[in-house]
mmCIF file of C-alpha atoms in Angstrom:
data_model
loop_
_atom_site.group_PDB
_atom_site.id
_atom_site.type_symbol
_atom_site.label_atom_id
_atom_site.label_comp_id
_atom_site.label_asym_id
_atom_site.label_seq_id
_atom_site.Cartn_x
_atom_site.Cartn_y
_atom_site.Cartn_z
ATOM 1 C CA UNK A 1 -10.029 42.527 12.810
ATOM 2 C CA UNK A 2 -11.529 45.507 10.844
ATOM 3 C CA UNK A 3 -9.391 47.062 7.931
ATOM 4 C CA UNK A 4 -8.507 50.445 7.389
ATOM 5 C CA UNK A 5 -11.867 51.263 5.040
ATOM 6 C CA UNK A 6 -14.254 49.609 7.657
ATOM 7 C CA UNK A 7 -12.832 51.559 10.488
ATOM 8 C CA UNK A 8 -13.420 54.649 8.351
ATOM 9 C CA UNK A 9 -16.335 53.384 7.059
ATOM 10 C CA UNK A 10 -17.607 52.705 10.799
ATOM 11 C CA UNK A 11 -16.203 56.361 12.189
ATOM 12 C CA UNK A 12 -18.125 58.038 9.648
ATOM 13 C CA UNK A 13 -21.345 56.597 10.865
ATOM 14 C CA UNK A 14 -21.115 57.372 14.296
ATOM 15 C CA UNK A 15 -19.811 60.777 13.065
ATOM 16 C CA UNK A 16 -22.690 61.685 10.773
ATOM 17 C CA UNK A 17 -25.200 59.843 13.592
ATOM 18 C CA UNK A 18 -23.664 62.504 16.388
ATOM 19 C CA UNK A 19 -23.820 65.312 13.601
ATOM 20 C CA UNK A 20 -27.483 64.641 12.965
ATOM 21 C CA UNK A 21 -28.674 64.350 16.844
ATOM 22 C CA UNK A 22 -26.820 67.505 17.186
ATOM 23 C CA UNK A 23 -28.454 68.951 14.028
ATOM 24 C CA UNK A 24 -31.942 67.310 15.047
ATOM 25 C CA UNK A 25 -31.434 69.212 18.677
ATOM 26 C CA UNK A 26 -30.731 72.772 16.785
ATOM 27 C CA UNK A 27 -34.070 72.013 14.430
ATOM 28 C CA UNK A 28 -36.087 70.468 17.196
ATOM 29 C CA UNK A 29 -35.415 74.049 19.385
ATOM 30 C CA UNK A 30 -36.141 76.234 16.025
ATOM 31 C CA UNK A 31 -39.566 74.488 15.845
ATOM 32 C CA UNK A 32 -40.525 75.136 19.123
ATOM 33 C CA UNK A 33 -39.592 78.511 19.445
ATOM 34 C CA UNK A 34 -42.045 78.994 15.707
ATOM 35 C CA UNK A 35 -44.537 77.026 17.489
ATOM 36 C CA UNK A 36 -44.618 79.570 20.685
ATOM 37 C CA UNK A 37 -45.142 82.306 18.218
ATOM 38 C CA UNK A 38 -47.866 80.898 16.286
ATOM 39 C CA UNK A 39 -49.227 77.712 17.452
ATOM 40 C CA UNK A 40 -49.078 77.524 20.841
ATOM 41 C CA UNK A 41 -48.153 81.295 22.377
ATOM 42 C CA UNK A 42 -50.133 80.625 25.194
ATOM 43 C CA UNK A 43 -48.660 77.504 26.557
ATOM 44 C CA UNK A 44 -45.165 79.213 26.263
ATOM 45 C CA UNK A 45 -42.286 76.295 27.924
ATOM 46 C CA UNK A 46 -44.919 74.143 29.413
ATOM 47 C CA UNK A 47 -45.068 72.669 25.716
ATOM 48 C CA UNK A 48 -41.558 71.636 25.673
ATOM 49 C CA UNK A 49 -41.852 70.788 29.059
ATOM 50 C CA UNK A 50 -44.985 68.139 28.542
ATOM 51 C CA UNK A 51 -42.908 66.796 25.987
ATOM 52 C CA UNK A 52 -39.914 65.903 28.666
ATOM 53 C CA UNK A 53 -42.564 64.627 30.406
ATOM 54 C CA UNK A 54 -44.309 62.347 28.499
ATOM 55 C CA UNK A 55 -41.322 61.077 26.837
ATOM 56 C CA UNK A 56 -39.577 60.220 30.119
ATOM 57 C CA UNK A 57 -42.930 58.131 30.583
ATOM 58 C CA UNK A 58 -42.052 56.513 27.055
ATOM 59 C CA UNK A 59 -38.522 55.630 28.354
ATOM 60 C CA UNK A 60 -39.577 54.487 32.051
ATOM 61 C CA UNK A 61 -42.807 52.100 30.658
ATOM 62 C CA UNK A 62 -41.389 50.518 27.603
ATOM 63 C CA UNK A 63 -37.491 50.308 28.093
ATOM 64 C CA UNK A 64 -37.636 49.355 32.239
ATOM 65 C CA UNK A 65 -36.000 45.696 31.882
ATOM 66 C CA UNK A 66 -33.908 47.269 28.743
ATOM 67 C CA UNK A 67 -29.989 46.863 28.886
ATOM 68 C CA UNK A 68 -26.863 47.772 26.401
ATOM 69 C CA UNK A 69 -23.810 47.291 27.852
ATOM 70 C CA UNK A 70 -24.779 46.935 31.257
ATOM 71 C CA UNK A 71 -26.630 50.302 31.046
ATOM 72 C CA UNK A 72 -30.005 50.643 30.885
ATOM 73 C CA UNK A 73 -32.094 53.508 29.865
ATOM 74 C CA UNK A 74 -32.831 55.489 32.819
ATOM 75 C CA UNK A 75 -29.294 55.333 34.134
ATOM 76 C CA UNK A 76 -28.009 56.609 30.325
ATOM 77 C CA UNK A 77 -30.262 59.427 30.736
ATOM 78 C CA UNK A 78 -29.128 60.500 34.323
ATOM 79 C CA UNK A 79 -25.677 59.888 33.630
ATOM 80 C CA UNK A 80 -26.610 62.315 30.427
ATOM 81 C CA UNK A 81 -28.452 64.934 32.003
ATOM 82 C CA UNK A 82 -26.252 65.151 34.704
ATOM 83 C CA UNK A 83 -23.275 65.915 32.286
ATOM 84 C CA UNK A 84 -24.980 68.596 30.717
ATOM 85 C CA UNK A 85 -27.119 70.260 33.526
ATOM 86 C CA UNK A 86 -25.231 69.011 37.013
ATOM 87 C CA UNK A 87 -28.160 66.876 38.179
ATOM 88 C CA UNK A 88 -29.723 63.862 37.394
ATOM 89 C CA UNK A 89 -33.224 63.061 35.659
ATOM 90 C CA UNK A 90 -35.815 64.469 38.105
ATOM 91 C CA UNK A 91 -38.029 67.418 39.176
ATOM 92 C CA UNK A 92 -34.743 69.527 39.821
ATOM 93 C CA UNK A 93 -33.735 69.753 36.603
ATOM 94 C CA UNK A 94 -37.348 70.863 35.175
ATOM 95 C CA UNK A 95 -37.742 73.056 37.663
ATOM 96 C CA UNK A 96 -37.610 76.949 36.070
ATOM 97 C CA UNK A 97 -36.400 78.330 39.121
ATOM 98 C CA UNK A 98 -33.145 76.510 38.442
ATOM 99 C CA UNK A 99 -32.121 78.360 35.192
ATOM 100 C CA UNK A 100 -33.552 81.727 36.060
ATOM 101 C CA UNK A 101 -30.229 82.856 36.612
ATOM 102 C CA UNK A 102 -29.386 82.580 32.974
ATOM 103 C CA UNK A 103 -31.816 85.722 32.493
ATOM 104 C CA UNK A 104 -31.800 87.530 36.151
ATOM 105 C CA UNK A 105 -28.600 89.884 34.861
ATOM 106 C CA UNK A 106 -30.128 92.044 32.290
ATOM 107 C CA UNK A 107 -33.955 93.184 31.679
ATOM 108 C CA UNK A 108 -33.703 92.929 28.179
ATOM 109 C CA UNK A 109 -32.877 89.160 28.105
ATOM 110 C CA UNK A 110 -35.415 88.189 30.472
ATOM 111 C CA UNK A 111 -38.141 89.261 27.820
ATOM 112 C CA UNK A 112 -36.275 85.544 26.453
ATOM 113 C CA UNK A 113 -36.606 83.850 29.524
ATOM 114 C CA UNK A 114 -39.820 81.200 27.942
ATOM 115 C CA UNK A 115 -37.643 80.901 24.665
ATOM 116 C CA UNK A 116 -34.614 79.584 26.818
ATOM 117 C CA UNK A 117 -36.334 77.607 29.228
ATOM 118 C CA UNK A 118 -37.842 75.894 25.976
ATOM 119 C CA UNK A 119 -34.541 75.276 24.593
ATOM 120 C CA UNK A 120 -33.027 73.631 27.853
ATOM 121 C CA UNK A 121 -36.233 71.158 27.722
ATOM 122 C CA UNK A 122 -35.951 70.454 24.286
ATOM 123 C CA UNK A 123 -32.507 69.380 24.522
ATOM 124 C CA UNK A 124 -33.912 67.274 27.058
ATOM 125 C CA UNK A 125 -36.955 65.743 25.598
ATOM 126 C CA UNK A 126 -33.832 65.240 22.290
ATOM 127 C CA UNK A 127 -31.002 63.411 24.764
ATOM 128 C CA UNK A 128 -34.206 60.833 26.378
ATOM 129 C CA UNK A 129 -34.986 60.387 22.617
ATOM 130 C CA UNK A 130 -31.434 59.563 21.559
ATOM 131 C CA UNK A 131 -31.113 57.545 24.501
ATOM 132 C CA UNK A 132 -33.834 55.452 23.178
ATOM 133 C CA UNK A 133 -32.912 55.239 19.547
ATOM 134 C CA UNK A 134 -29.651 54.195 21.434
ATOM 135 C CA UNK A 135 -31.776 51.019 22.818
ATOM 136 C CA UNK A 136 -33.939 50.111 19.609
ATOM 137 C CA UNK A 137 -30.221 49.290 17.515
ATOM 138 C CA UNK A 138 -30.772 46.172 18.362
ATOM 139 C CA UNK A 139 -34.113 45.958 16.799
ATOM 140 C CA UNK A 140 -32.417 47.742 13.547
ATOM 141 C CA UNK A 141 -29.853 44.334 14.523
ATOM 142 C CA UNK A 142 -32.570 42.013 13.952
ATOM 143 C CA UNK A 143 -34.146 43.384 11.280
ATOM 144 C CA UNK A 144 -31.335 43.528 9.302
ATOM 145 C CA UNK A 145 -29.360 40.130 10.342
ATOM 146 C CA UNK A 146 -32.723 38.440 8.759
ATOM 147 C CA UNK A 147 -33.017 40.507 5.964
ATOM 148 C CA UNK A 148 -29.771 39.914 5.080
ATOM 149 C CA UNK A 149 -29.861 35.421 5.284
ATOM 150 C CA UNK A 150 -32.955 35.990 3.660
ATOM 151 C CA UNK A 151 -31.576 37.864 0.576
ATOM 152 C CA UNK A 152 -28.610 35.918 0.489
ATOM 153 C CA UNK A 153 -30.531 32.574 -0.187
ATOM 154 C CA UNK A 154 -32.979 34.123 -2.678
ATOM 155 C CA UNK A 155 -29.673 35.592 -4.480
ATOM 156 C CA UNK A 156 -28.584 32.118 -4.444
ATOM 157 C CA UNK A 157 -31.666 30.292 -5.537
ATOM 158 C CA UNK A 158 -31.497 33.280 -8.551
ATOM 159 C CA UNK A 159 -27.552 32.560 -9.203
ATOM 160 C CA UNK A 160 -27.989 28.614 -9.416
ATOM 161 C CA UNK A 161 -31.289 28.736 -11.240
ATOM 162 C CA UNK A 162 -29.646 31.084 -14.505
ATOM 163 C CA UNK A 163 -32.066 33.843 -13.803
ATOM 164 C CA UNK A 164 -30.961 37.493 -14.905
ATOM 165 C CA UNK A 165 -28.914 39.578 -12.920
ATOM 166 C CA UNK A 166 -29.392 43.674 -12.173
ATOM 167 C CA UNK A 167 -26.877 45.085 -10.552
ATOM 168 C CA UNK A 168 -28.690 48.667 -10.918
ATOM 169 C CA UNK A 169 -31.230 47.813 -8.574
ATOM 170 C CA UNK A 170 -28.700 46.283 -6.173
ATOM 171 C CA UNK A 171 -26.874 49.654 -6.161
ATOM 172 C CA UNK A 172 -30.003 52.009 -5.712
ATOM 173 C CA UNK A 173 -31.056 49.814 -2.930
ATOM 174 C CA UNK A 174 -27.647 49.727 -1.243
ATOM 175 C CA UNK A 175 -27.928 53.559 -1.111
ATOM 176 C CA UNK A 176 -31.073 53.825 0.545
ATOM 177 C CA UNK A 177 -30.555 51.452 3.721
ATOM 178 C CA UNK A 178 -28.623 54.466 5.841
ATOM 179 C CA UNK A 179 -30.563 57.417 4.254
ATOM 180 C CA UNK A 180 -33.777 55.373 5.243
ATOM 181 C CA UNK A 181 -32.392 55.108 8.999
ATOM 182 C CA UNK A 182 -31.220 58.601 9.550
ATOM 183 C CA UNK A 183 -34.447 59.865 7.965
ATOM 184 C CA UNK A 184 -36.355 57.651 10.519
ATOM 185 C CA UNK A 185 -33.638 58.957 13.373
ATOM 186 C CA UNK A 186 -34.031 62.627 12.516
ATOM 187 C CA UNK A 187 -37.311 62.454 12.534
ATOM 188 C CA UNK A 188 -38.273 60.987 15.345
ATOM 189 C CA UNK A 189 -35.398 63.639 17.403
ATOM 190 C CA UNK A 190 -36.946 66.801 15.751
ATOM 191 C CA UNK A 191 -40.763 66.047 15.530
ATOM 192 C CA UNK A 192 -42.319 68.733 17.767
ATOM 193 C CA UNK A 193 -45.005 66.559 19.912
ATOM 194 C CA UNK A 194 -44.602 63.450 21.423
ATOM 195 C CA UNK A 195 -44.860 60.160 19.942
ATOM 196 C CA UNK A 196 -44.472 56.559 20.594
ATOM 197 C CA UNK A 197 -41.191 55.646 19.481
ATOM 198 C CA UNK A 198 -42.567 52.334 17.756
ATOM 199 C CA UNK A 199 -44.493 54.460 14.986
ATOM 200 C CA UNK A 200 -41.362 56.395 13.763
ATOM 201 C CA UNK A 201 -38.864 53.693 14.162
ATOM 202 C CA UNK A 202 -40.244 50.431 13.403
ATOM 203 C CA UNK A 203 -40.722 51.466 10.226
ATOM 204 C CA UNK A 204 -37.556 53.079 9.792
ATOM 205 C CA UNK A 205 -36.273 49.271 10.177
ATOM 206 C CA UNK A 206 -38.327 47.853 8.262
ATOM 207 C CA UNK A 207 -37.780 50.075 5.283
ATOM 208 C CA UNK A 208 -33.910 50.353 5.980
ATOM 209 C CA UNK A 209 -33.645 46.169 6.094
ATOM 210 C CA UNK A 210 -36.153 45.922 2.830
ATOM 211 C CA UNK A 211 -33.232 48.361 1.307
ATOM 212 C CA UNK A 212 -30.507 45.911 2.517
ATOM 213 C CA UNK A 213 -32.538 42.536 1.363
ATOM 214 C CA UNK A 214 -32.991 44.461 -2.179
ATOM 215 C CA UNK A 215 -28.831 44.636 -2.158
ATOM 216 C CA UNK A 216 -28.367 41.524 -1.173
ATOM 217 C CA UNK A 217 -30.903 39.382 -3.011
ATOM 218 C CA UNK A 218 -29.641 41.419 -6.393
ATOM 219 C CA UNK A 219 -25.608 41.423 -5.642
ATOM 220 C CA UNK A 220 -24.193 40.298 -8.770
ATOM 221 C CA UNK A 221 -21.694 37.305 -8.857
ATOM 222 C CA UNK A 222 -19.341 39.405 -10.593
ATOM 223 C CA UNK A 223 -18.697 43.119 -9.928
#
């Protein structure tokens, strides 16, 4: 049963986790609208919308036989985008026509309408990504679970062998395994192109569970 500190501990995670997809979702949209301005005027929303696209091919090739919970992707991202939009995943919900309303009452806000339309599929193209960063925790699982035997045995061979101790590098290491996962995370949400998830968050992993075999392999026998 957890303790009071670990439930805390664990609340704050998923806290700070929602904060940053939230945060990610707010840069993500901020990008894309600097990006129509200077980078890509004349593509206007089909940018963001090539994005959804091409990331809901990400999430239908790669995660297909994929299942958390008894969910698997493609139902986490209707259930999702039906929340926030009424529908689920499909044409219908990329579909311009459908949000034209949010600019048909005043002349002066249609000017917007690209900007908007951008927005609604960048919040998109963010949920499919957090859906999938949802499904790769079990890789972060398995990278850590044998980074973490691993280190213990080395800090054991070191213990029973007499070698030195450093608890300084055990604490700087300890501090990077979550900054070296969110990084990864917010990343991967807020980058403005599509990606393959693998080359953005396999090495978040790897460089989170190299943080946590640091701490372990150099946890002191006596704090």
């Amino acid at each position: 049963m957890a303790t009071p500190n670990e439930r805390i501990d664990i609340l704050s995670f998923v806290i700070i986790s929602i904060g940053m997809v939230v945060g990610a979702t707010v840069t993500g949209v901020i990008i894309e609208w600097c990006g129509m301005i200077w980078f890509w005027p004349e593509q206007g929303a089909q940018h963001a919308l090539k994005m959804v696209i091409d990331e809901a091919g990400y999430l239908n090739e790669d995660f297909v036989n994929a299942a958390l919970f008894g969910w698997t992707p493609t139902e986490a991202i209707h259930y999702i985008t039906q929340a926030v939009t009424g529908s689920p995943m499909g044409p219908d919900v990329l579909d311009p026509a459908r949000y034209r309303w949010l600019t048909s009452w005043s002349a002066s806000i249609a000017v917007f309408e690209q900007y908007l339309l951008a927005a609604i599929y960048i919040t998109i193209v963010c949920l499919i990504r957090a859906v999938i960063l949802l499904f790769t925790l079990p890789l972060y699982g398995l990278f850590m679970f044998v980074a973490f035997f691993d280190g213990l045995m080395l800090r054991d061979l070191r213990k029973y062998g007499g070698a030195r101790e450093s608890g300084l590098r055990h604490h700087y290491a300890k501090r990077m395994i979550l900054p070296c996962m969110w990084c990864g995370w917010g990343l991967y949400l807020a980058i403005p192109f599509t990606i393959h998830p693998n080359w953005i968050l396999v090495p978040s992993a790897v460089l989170s569970s190299v943080s946590l075999w640091l701490a372990v392999r150099f946890f002191k026998k006596h704090l």
